[in-house]
Short mmCIF file of C-alpha atoms in Angstrom, two decimals:
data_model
loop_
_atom_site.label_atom_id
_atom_site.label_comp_id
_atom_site.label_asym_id
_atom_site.label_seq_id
_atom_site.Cartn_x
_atom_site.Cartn_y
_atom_site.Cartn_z
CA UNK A 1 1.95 -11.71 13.50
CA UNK A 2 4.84 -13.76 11.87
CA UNK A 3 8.10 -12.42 11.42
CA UNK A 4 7.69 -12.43 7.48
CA UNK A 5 5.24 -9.85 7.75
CA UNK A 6 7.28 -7.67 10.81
CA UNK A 7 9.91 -8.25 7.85
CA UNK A 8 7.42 -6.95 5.02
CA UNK A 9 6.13 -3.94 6.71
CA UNK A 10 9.73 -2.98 8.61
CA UNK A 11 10.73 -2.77 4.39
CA UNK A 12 7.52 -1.55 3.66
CA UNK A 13 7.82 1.90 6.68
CA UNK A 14 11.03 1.43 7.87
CA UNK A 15 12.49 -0.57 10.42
CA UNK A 16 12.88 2.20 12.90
CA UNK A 17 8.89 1.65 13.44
CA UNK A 18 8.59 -0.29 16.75
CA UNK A 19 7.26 -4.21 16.52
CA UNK A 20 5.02 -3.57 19.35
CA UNK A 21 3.38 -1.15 17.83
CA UNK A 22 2.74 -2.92 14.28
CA UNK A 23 2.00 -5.75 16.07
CA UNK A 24 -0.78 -4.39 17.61
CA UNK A 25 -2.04 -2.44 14.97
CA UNK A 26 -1.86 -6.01 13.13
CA UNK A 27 -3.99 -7.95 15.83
CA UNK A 28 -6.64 -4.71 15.71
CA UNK A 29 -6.85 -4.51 12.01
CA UNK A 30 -5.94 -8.37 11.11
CA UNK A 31 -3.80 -7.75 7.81
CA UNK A 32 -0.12 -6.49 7.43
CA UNK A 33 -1.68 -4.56 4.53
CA UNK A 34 -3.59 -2.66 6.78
CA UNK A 35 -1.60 -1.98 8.71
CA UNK A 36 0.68 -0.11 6.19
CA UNK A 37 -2.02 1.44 5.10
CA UNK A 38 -3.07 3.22 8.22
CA UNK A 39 0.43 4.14 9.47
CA UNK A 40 1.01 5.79 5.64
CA UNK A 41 -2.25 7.30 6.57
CA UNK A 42 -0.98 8.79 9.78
CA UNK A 43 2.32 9.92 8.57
CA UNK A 44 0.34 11.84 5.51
CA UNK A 45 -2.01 13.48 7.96
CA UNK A 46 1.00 14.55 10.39
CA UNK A 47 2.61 16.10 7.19
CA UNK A 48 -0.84 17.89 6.36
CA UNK A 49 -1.32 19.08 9.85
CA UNK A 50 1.68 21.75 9.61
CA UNK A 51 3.13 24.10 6.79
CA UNK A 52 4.24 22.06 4.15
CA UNK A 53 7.29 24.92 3.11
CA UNK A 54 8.59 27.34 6.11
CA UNK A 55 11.20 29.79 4.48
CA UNK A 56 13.35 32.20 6.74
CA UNK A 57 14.69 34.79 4.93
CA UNK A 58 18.62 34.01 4.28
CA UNK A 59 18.52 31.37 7.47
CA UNK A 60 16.67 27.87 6.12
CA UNK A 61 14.07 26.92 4.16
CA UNK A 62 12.33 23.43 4.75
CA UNK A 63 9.79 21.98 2.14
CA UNK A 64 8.16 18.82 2.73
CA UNK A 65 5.90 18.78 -0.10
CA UNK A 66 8.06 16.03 -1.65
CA UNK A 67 8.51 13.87 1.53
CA UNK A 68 4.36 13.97 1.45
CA UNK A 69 4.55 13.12 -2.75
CA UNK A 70 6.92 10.18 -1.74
CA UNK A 71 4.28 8.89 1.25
CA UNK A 72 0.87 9.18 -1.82
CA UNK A 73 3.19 7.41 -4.13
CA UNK A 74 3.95 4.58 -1.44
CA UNK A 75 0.44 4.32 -0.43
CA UNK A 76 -0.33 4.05 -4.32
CA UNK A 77 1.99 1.66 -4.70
CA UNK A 78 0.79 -0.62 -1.84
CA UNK A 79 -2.46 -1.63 -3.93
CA UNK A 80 0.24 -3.61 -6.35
CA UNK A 81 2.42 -5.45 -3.82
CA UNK A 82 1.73 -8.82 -1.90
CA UNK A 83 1.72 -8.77 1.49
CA UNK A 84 2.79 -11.92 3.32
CA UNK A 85 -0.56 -12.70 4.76
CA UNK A 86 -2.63 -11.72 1.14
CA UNK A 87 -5.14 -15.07 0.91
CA UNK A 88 -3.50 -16.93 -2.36
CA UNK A 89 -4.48 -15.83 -5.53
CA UNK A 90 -7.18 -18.18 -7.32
CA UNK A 91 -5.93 -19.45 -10.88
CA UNK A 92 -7.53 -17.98 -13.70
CA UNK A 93 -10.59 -19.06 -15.82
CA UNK A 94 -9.61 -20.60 -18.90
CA UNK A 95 -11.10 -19.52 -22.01
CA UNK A 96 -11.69 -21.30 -24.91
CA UNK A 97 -12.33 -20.19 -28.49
CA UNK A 98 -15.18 -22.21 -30.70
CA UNK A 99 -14.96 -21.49 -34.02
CA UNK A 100 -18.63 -21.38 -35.54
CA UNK A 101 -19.79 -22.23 -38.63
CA UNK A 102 -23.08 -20.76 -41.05
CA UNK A 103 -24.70 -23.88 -41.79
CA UNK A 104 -26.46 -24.20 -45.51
CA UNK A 105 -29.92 -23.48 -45.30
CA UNK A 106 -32.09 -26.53 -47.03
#
């Protein structure tokens, strides 16, 4: 893994998410867009795996239904960026407009 992509996916989760750890993930899966994929994955499933609002009663209340809006949005987003490693994109077809003409009929 280069460190454009470390770069990418540190902006991408957040840099507190240890290089060893994307790294390997990166060799396993072989793209830094899967990668970022499965940890958004993970971090949506911890989210899902407890309460998403716990209210005590004039103490605290904690809601983390927008913290797992913000992770769906991310992953949605991720289908638009480029990732470092993305193969290059091919040019596109031209297209060409031909202008016919009814002949007269003999």
């Amino acid at each position: 893994m280069t460190g454009e992509v470390l770069h990418w996916l540190h902006a991408l989760l957040g840099a507190h998410h240890p290089a060893d750890d994307l790294a390997s993930r990166y060799e396993r899966l072989g793209s830094a867009r899967a990668v970022a994929v499965e940890v958004l994955r993970e971090r949506i499933a911890q989210l899902l795996a407890e309460p998403l609002k716990v209210s005590v009663n004039g103490v605290a209340t904690i809601d983390n239904s927008s913290n797992l809006t913000a992770l769906e949005r991310r992953l949605a987003q991720l289908d638009a960026a480029t990732a470092p490693d993305d193969p290059p994109v091919a040019a596109p077809a031209t297209v060409s407009v031909i202008a016919l003409h009814v002949r007269d009929r003999r």
